[in-house]
């Protein structure tokens, strides 16, 4: 074994995250692939995670397949007890294990790091900066998030846009942008649908939790314009139905009934089928007054793998997820004509954008992304 490989093997990393499969969420997707590919690289990994929007049997089945241990928090009726028990578990694990690094992902994880300060002399602290987790809306949350981030040895924003949302006063030498990646195991064996190039046929798709930040309402607002050009358009919506306040009027609109497929939370197999049967991925995210924003958009890369070009919002992390003019097009999410023009541009040049999307996604596979993580971890020694 080479000296560098031996060095990597001696690492022991705790990943503390607010989401993890089989539950939904981009933070969980990222945490899982980071854990999995570190483990594949002969680095010892343990995961401690919150676990919402899934059931215990699914969790046990999922965890049994992993080559590392996953500890899941319980949620109690009392919020105080919930967080007290979480901090107790974290503290006990850190005390009993000789971790060399802790990676904090998600807002609660950042808060928890403040209770582990006494271990800083022995353990390197790394934070993943996604979206709203680092950009709180109120003063007290901002204070604690800033305090947590400033004690990190390294902060890894998932996009250049996320980097701009970090608190001021953090040395640039402690910040390294590493883009999100995707990993669809066994994907290459699936038959990828040849997208129809008919001028009339069009199926759009959005993947992600249905709530205001994801901007499904921006797509639906543009439907009046889209229907003028594509009267038979279909729109697949896959993701947990969390907050329908901005989309309910469209979901209830009888004139849109035949155009919408509201799939809700889906399995991976169901998602693959939906993507295969779609033409263009669309994510018109918008930042929220609470501070929440789109940090990157993993679902974009997953759709790109299927040859789906993407349309996404400018002034968001999607600027890193979409190679404008190659894998898709960036637009103003409020400009319905610009959105419709982007659809037409992609439809008229579909082979070019589809091939660009496939190549772009290949460069963001986790087998490539993990190399940057290991390189940065090595530098901290």
Short mmCIF file of C-alpha atoms in Angstrom, two decimals:
data_model
loop_
_atom_site.label_atom_id
_atom_site.label_comp_id
_atom_site.label_asym_id
_atom_site.label_seq_id
_atom_site.Cartn_x
_atom_site.Cartn_y
_atom_site.Cartn_z
CA UNK A 1 0.00 0.00 0.00
CA UNK A 2 1.25 3.47 -0.92
CA UNK A 3 2.05 5.94 1.84
CA UNK A 4 -0.84 8.23 0.80
CA UNK A 5 -3.28 5.32 0.90
CA UNK A 6 -2.03 4.34 4.36
CA UNK A 7 -2.56 7.90 5.55
CA UNK A 8 -6.13 7.95 4.27
CA UNK A 9 -6.89 4.57 5.84
CA UNK A 10 -6.03 5.87 9.31
CA UNK A 11 -8.74 8.51 9.20
CA UNK A 12 -11.85 7.98 11.29
CA UNK A 13 -14.66 10.33 10.40
CA UNK A 14 -17.97 11.09 12.10
CA UNK A 15 -20.62 12.56 9.82
CA UNK A 16 -23.29 14.43 11.76
CA UNK A 17 -26.24 15.25 9.52
CA UNK A 18 -29.83 16.45 9.73
CA UNK A 19 -31.04 14.17 6.91
CA UNK A 20 -30.19 10.71 5.64
CA UNK A 21 -31.85 8.15 3.37
CA UNK A 22 -34.25 6.49 3.10
CA UNK A 23 -35.78 9.84 4.05
CA UNK A 24 -35.93 12.57 1.38
CA UNK A 25 -33.81 15.69 1.05
CA UNK A 26 -30.72 17.03 -0.69
CA UNK A 27 -28.70 17.28 2.52
CA UNK A 28 -29.40 13.59 3.15
CA UNK A 29 -28.50 12.65 -0.41
CA UNK A 30 -25.20 14.49 -0.03
CA UNK A 31 -24.45 12.99 3.40
CA UNK A 32 -25.15 9.47 2.16
CA UNK A 33 -22.90 9.69 -0.88
CA UNK A 34 -20.15 11.39 1.10
CA UNK A 35 -20.30 8.58 3.68
CA UNK A 36 -20.48 5.86 1.06
CA UNK A 37 -17.59 7.08 -1.07
CA UNK A 38 -15.37 7.84 1.93
CA UNK A 39 -16.03 4.29 3.06
CA UNK A 40 -15.19 2.96 -0.41
CA UNK A 41 -11.90 4.85 -0.11
CA UNK A 42 -10.93 2.83 2.98
CA UNK A 43 -11.80 5.59 5.42
CA UNK A 44 -13.64 4.51 8.56
CA UNK A 45 -16.99 6.29 8.79
CA UNK A 46 -19.82 6.55 11.29
CA UNK A 47 -23.04 8.50 10.73
CA UNK A 48 -25.29 10.13 13.32
CA UNK A 49 -28.48 11.53 11.85
CA UNK A 50 -31.94 12.88 12.38
CA UNK A 51 -34.47 10.70 10.60
CA UNK A 52 -37.76 12.21 9.50
CA UNK A 53 -40.37 11.47 6.83
CA UNK A 54 -39.65 7.74 6.76
CA UNK A 55 -40.51 4.72 8.90
CA UNK A 56 -38.44 2.52 11.21
CA UNK A 57 -38.66 -0.63 9.09
CA UNK A 58 -37.38 1.21 6.02
CA UNK A 59 -34.56 2.69 8.11
CA UNK A 60 -33.47 -0.70 9.44
CA UNK A 61 -33.56 -2.26 5.99
CA UNK A 62 -31.51 0.60 4.56
CA UNK A 63 -28.96 0.69 7.39
CA UNK A 64 -28.37 -3.07 7.21
CA UNK A 65 -27.04 -2.65 3.67
CA UNK A 66 -24.37 -0.12 4.64
CA UNK A 67 -20.75 -0.99 5.42
CA UNK A 68 -20.64 1.53 8.26
CA UNK A 69 -22.77 2.18 11.32
CA UNK A 70 -25.70 4.59 11.21
CA UNK A 71 -27.10 5.95 14.49
CA UNK A 72 -30.51 7.59 14.21
CA UNK A 73 -31.97 10.08 16.66
CA UNK A 74 -35.42 9.57 18.11
CA UNK A 75 -37.91 12.42 18.12
CA UNK A 76 -39.85 12.94 21.36
CA UNK A 77 -43.02 14.91 22.08
CA UNK A 78 -40.91 17.39 24.00
CA UNK A 79 -38.57 19.45 21.81
CA UNK A 80 -36.31 20.06 24.81
CA UNK A 81 -35.99 16.33 25.46
CA UNK A 82 -35.43 15.67 21.75
CA UNK A 83 -32.43 17.98 21.57
CA UNK A 84 -31.08 17.03 24.98
CA UNK A 85 -31.04 13.35 24.00
CA UNK A 86 -29.43 14.15 20.66
CA UNK A 87 -26.62 16.10 22.27
CA UNK A 88 -26.12 13.30 24.79
CA UNK A 89 -25.74 10.70 22.03
CA UNK A 90 -23.32 12.88 20.09
CA UNK A 91 -21.19 13.62 23.14
CA UNK A 92 -21.02 9.95 24.17
CA UNK A 93 -20.00 8.86 20.66
CA UNK A 94 -17.29 11.50 20.38
CA UNK A 95 -15.91 10.61 23.82
CA UNK A 96 -15.85 6.86 23.14
CA UNK A 97 -14.42 6.92 19.60
CA UNK A 98 -11.07 8.21 18.37
CA UNK A 99 -12.47 10.34 15.58
CA UNK A 100 -9.93 12.33 13.60
CA UNK A 101 -12.56 14.47 11.83
CA UNK A 102 -16.19 15.46 12.29
CA UNK A 103 -18.20 16.66 9.30
CA UNK A 104 -21.23 18.78 10.22
CA UNK A 105 -24.06 18.94 7.67
CA UNK A 106 -27.33 20.80 8.29
CA UNK A 107 -28.32 23.51 10.76
CA UNK A 108 -28.78 21.37 13.89
CA UNK A 109 -25.39 19.80 13.24
CA UNK A 110 -23.81 23.25 13.20
CA UNK A 111 -25.49 24.10 16.50
CA UNK A 112 -24.29 20.80 17.97
CA UNK A 113 -20.70 21.64 17.07
CA UNK A 114 -20.78 24.41 19.69
CA UNK A 115 -21.18 21.76 22.39
CA UNK A 116 -18.13 19.85 21.13
CA UNK A 117 -15.67 22.71 21.31
CA UNK A 118 -13.60 20.95 23.99
CA UNK A 119 -12.66 18.26 21.45
CA UNK A 120 -11.25 20.75 18.94
CA UNK A 121 -7.65 20.18 19.97
CA UNK A 122 -7.86 16.51 18.91
CA UNK A 123 -10.45 16.52 16.13
CA UNK A 124 -10.66 18.51 12.90
CA UNK A 125 -14.05 20.18 12.34
CA UNK A 126 -15.51 20.50 8.82
CA UNK A 127 -18.84 22.07 7.86
CA UNK A 128 -20.83 21.56 4.67
CA UNK A 129 -22.57 24.79 3.62
CA UNK A 130 -25.72 23.97 1.67
CA UNK A 131 -28.46 26.61 1.61
CA UNK A 132 -30.79 27.86 4.31
CA UNK A 133 -28.81 25.97 6.93
CA UNK A 134 -26.16 28.73 6.87
CA UNK A 135 -28.41 31.70 6.16
CA UNK A 136 -30.83 32.07 9.07
CA UNK A 137 -33.54 34.68 9.11
CA UNK A 138 -33.42 35.86 12.72
CA UNK A 139 -30.61 37.46 14.71
CA UNK A 140 -30.16 34.73 17.35
CA UNK A 141 -29.90 31.97 14.75
CA UNK A 142 -27.44 34.04 12.73
CA UNK A 143 -25.30 34.52 15.84
CA UNK A 144 -25.02 30.80 16.63
CA UNK A 145 -24.52 29.76 13.01
CA UNK A 146 -21.76 32.33 12.61
CA UNK A 147 -20.13 31.21 15.86
CA UNK A 148 -20.26 27.58 14.72
CA UNK A 149 -18.83 28.30 11.28
CA UNK A 150 -16.00 30.42 12.63
CA UNK A 151 -14.70 27.52 14.75
CA UNK A 152 -14.47 25.19 11.75
CA UNK A 153 -11.11 24.10 10.36
CA UNK A 154 -12.68 23.93 6.91
CA UNK A 155 -15.99 25.03 5.39
CA UNK A 156 -17.13 23.38 2.17
CA UNK A 157 -19.87 25.28 0.32
CA UNK A 158 -21.60 23.15 -2.30
CA UNK A 159 -21.66 26.05 -4.78
CA UNK A 160 -20.12 29.45 -5.40
CA UNK A 161 -23.52 30.93 -4.60
CA UNK A 162 -23.57 29.20 -1.20
CA UNK A 163 -20.12 30.63 -0.54
CA UNK A 164 -21.47 34.16 -0.97
CA UNK A 165 -23.95 33.50 1.86
CA UNK A 166 -21.29 32.64 4.44
CA UNK A 167 -20.88 35.13 7.31
CA UNK A 168 -18.21 37.78 6.90
CA UNK A 169 -14.97 37.51 8.81
CA UNK A 170 -14.12 33.93 7.82
CA UNK A 171 -10.71 33.54 6.20
CA UNK A 172 -10.91 32.51 2.56
CA UNK A 173 -8.17 29.97 3.29
CA UNK A 174 -10.71 28.03 5.38
CA UNK A 175 -13.23 27.84 2.54
CA UNK A 176 -13.19 25.39 -0.37
CA UNK A 177 -16.10 25.05 -2.78
CA UNK A 178 -16.82 21.43 -3.75
CA UNK A 179 -19.86 20.95 -5.94
CA UNK A 180 -22.57 18.46 -5.14
CA UNK A 181 -22.47 15.20 -7.02
CA UNK A 182 -24.83 12.42 -7.99
CA UNK A 183 -24.65 8.65 -7.92
CA UNK A 184 -27.27 6.46 -9.53
CA UNK A 185 -25.99 2.95 -8.90
CA UNK A 186 -26.92 0.38 -11.56
CA UNK A 187 -28.17 3.23 -13.73
CA UNK A 188 -26.15 2.28 -16.78
CA UNK A 189 -28.09 -0.96 -17.15
CA UNK A 190 -31.38 0.90 -17.55
CA UNK A 191 -32.75 1.60 -20.99
CA UNK A 192 -32.70 5.37 -21.39
CA UNK A 193 -35.62 6.60 -23.45
CA UNK A 194 -34.87 8.31 -26.76
CA UNK A 195 -36.49 11.68 -26.26
CA UNK A 196 -39.14 12.58 -28.78
CA UNK A 197 -38.19 15.47 -31.02
CA UNK A 198 -41.77 16.23 -32.03
CA UNK A 199 -42.40 19.97 -31.94
CA UNK A 200 -45.73 19.43 -30.18
CA UNK A 201 -44.71 16.89 -27.55
CA UNK A 202 -43.31 18.26 -24.31
CA UNK A 203 -43.07 16.81 -20.82
CA UNK A 204 -41.53 18.93 -18.08
CA UNK A 205 -40.46 17.53 -14.72
CA UNK A 206 -39.53 18.93 -11.31
CA UNK A 207 -38.07 16.79 -8.54
CA UNK A 208 -37.91 17.97 -4.95
CA UNK A 209 -40.04 18.79 -1.93
CA UNK A 210 -43.05 20.86 -2.95
CA UNK A 211 -42.76 24.08 -1.00
CA UNK A 212 -42.22 27.75 -1.93
CA UNK A 213 -38.42 27.69 -2.16
CA UNK A 214 -38.48 25.07 -4.93
CA UNK A 215 -40.53 27.40 -7.11
CA UNK A 216 -43.09 25.00 -8.57
CA UNK A 217 -45.49 27.96 -8.57
CA UNK A 218 -43.14 29.81 -10.94
CA UNK A 219 -43.42 26.97 -13.45
CA UNK A 220 -47.20 26.88 -13.08
CA UNK A 221 -47.47 30.66 -13.49
CA UNK A 222 -45.67 30.29 -16.81
CA UNK A 223 -48.17 27.69 -18.03
CA UNK A 224 -50.42 30.28 -19.67
CA UNK A 225 -47.49 31.24 -21.89
CA UNK A 226 -46.26 27.66 -22.36
CA UNK A 227 -49.70 26.37 -23.40
CA UNK A 228 -49.81 28.83 -26.29
CA UNK A 229 -46.85 27.06 -27.86
CA UNK A 230 -47.25 23.55 -26.43
CA UNK A 231 -50.98 22.91 -25.91
CA UNK A 232 -50.36 19.25 -25.00
CA UNK A 233 -47.62 19.94 -22.42
CA UNK A 234 -47.39 17.63 -19.40
CA UNK A 235 -45.76 18.51 -16.09
CA UNK A 236 -44.52 15.76 -13.76
CA UNK A 237 -44.07 16.83 -10.12
CA UNK A 238 -42.20 14.34 -7.92
CA UNK A 239 -41.48 15.10 -4.28
CA UNK A 240 -42.95 15.29 -0.81
CA UNK A 241 -45.96 17.62 -0.62
CA UNK A 242 -44.88 19.84 2.28
CA UNK A 243 -46.32 23.33 1.73
CA UNK A 244 -48.92 23.81 -0.99
CA UNK A 245 -49.72 27.44 -0.18
CA UNK A 246 -48.37 28.77 -3.48
CA UNK A 247 -49.44 25.91 -5.75
CA UNK A 248 -52.88 24.91 -4.47
CA UNK A 249 -54.75 27.24 -6.83
CA UNK A 250 -52.99 25.61 -9.79
CA UNK A 251 -53.43 22.07 -8.50
CA UNK A 252 -57.18 22.79 -8.15
CA UNK A 253 -57.49 24.46 -11.57
CA UNK A 254 -59.68 22.24 -13.76
CA UNK A 255 -58.04 23.67 -16.88
CA UNK A 256 -54.67 22.31 -15.75
CA UNK A 257 -55.94 18.96 -14.49
CA UNK A 258 -54.99 17.02 -17.63
CA UNK A 259 -51.55 18.63 -17.78
CA UNK A 260 -50.33 17.84 -14.25
CA UNK A 261 -49.04 14.59 -12.78
CA UNK A 262 -48.58 15.17 -9.04
CA UNK A 263 -46.68 12.04 -8.01
CA UNK A 264 -45.75 13.02 -4.44
CA UNK A 265 -42.86 11.28 -2.68
CA UNK A 266 -41.61 8.44 -4.89
CA UNK A 267 -39.20 5.51 -4.72
CA UNK A 268 -35.96 5.57 -6.72
CA UNK A 269 -37.45 3.19 -9.28
CA UNK A 270 -40.52 5.38 -9.68
CA UNK A 271 -38.30 8.45 -10.01
CA UNK A 272 -36.23 6.77 -12.72
CA UNK A 273 -39.39 5.98 -14.68
CA UNK A 274 -40.65 9.56 -14.35
CA UNK A 275 -37.33 10.96 -15.56
CA UNK A 276 -37.22 8.54 -18.50
CA UNK A 277 -40.68 9.72 -19.53
CA UNK A 278 -39.81 13.42 -19.33
CA UNK A 279 -38.05 15.79 -21.73
CA UNK A 280 -36.85 18.84 -19.79
CA UNK A 281 -36.06 19.23 -16.09
CA UNK A 282 -37.20 22.55 -14.65
CA UNK A 283 -36.39 24.04 -11.23
CA UNK A 284 -37.34 27.71 -10.82
CA UNK A 285 -36.24 28.10 -7.22
CA UNK A 286 -36.47 31.39 -5.36
CA UNK A 287 -34.80 32.55 -2.15
CA UNK A 288 -37.07 32.98 0.87
CA UNK A 289 -37.38 35.81 3.39
CA UNK A 290 -36.38 33.27 6.06
CA UNK A 291 -32.95 33.08 4.44
CA UNK A 292 -33.52 29.71 2.78
CA UNK A 293 -32.17 29.37 -0.75
CA UNK A 294 -31.24 26.75 -3.35
CA UNK A 295 -27.67 25.75 -2.55
CA UNK A 296 -27.05 23.58 -5.61
CA UNK A 297 -29.75 21.21 -6.85
CA UNK A 298 -28.61 17.58 -6.95
CA UNK A 299 -31.78 16.60 -8.81
CA UNK A 300 -30.52 18.60 -11.80
CA UNK A 301 -27.52 16.31 -12.23
CA UNK A 302 -29.66 13.20 -11.79
CA UNK A 303 -31.96 14.41 -14.56
CA UNK A 304 -28.95 15.31 -16.73
CA UNK A 305 -27.80 11.69 -16.48
CA UNK A 306 -30.99 10.68 -18.29
CA UNK A 307 -30.21 13.16 -21.03
CA UNK A 308 -32.67 15.75 -19.74
CA UNK A 309 -31.47 19.33 -20.22
CA UNK A 310 -32.37 21.65 -17.33
CA UNK A 311 -33.93 25.07 -16.94
CA UNK A 312 -33.11 26.77 -13.65
CA UNK A 313 -33.08 30.07 -11.81
CA UNK A 314 -30.32 32.61 -12.07
CA UNK A 315 -29.01 34.10 -8.81
CA UNK A 316 -29.09 30.75 -7.02
CA UNK A 317 -26.91 27.68 -6.55
CA UNK A 318 -28.35 26.42 -9.82
CA UNK A 319 -25.80 28.63 -11.56
CA UNK A 320 -23.25 25.98 -10.54
CA UNK A 321 -25.53 23.01 -11.26
CA UNK A 322 -26.36 24.07 -14.83
CA UNK A 323 -23.76 24.81 -17.49
CA UNK A 324 -25.64 27.62 -19.18
CA UNK A 325 -26.04 27.08 -22.91
CA UNK A 326 -24.66 23.55 -22.72
CA UNK A 327 -26.51 21.36 -20.18
CA UNK A 328 -29.47 23.71 -20.00
CA UNK A 329 -30.46 27.35 -19.64
CA UNK A 330 -30.60 29.77 -16.70
CA UNK A 331 -33.58 32.12 -16.55
CA UNK A 332 -35.33 34.72 -14.44
CA UNK A 333 -37.89 32.52 -12.60
CA UNK A 334 -40.47 35.32 -12.72
CA UNK A 335 -40.17 36.02 -16.45
CA UNK A 336 -42.71 33.76 -18.15
CA UNK A 337 -41.65 34.69 -21.70
CA UNK A 338 -38.00 33.98 -20.90
CA UNK A 339 -39.00 30.59 -19.47
CA UNK A 340 -41.03 29.73 -22.57
CA UNK A 341 -38.22 30.88 -24.86
CA UNK A 342 -35.77 28.64 -22.97
CA UNK A 343 -38.07 25.67 -23.51
CA UNK A 344 -38.29 26.41 -27.23
CA UNK A 345 -34.52 26.87 -27.53
CA UNK A 346 -33.92 23.47 -25.93
CA UNK A 347 -36.67 21.77 -27.96
CA UNK A 348 -35.26 23.15 -31.22
CA UNK A 349 -31.74 21.98 -30.36
CA UNK A 350 -32.55 18.94 -28.24
CA UNK A 351 -29.72 16.58 -29.31
CA UNK A 352 -27.12 19.27 -28.50
CA UNK A 353 -28.49 20.06 -25.04
CA UNK A 354 -29.21 16.42 -24.20
CA UNK A 355 -25.64 15.37 -24.99
CA UNK A 356 -24.32 18.38 -23.07
CA UNK A 357 -26.42 17.36 -20.08
CA UNK A 358 -25.08 13.79 -20.08
CA UNK A 359 -21.46 14.95 -20.28
CA UNK A 360 -21.98 17.57 -17.57
CA UNK A 361 -23.49 15.04 -15.17
CA UNK A 362 -20.64 12.58 -15.78
CA UNK A 363 -18.15 15.16 -14.52
CA UNK A 364 -20.13 15.44 -11.28
CA UNK A 365 -20.33 11.76 -10.39
CA UNK A 366 -19.41 11.08 -6.77
CA UNK A 367 -16.50 8.89 -7.86
CA UNK A 368 -14.94 12.18 -9.05
CA UNK A 369 -16.28 14.51 -6.34
CA UNK A 370 -14.91 12.37 -3.50
CA UNK A 371 -11.35 12.97 -4.71
CA UNK A 372 -11.69 16.65 -3.80
CA UNK A 373 -13.01 15.79 -0.34
CA UNK A 374 -10.16 13.40 0.39
CA UNK A 375 -7.65 15.93 -0.86
CA UNK A 376 -9.01 18.62 1.48
CA UNK A 377 -9.17 16.21 4.43
CA UNK A 378 -5.53 15.29 3.84
CA UNK A 379 -4.53 18.96 3.86
CA UNK A 380 -5.93 19.40 7.37
CA UNK A 381 -3.35 17.04 8.90
#
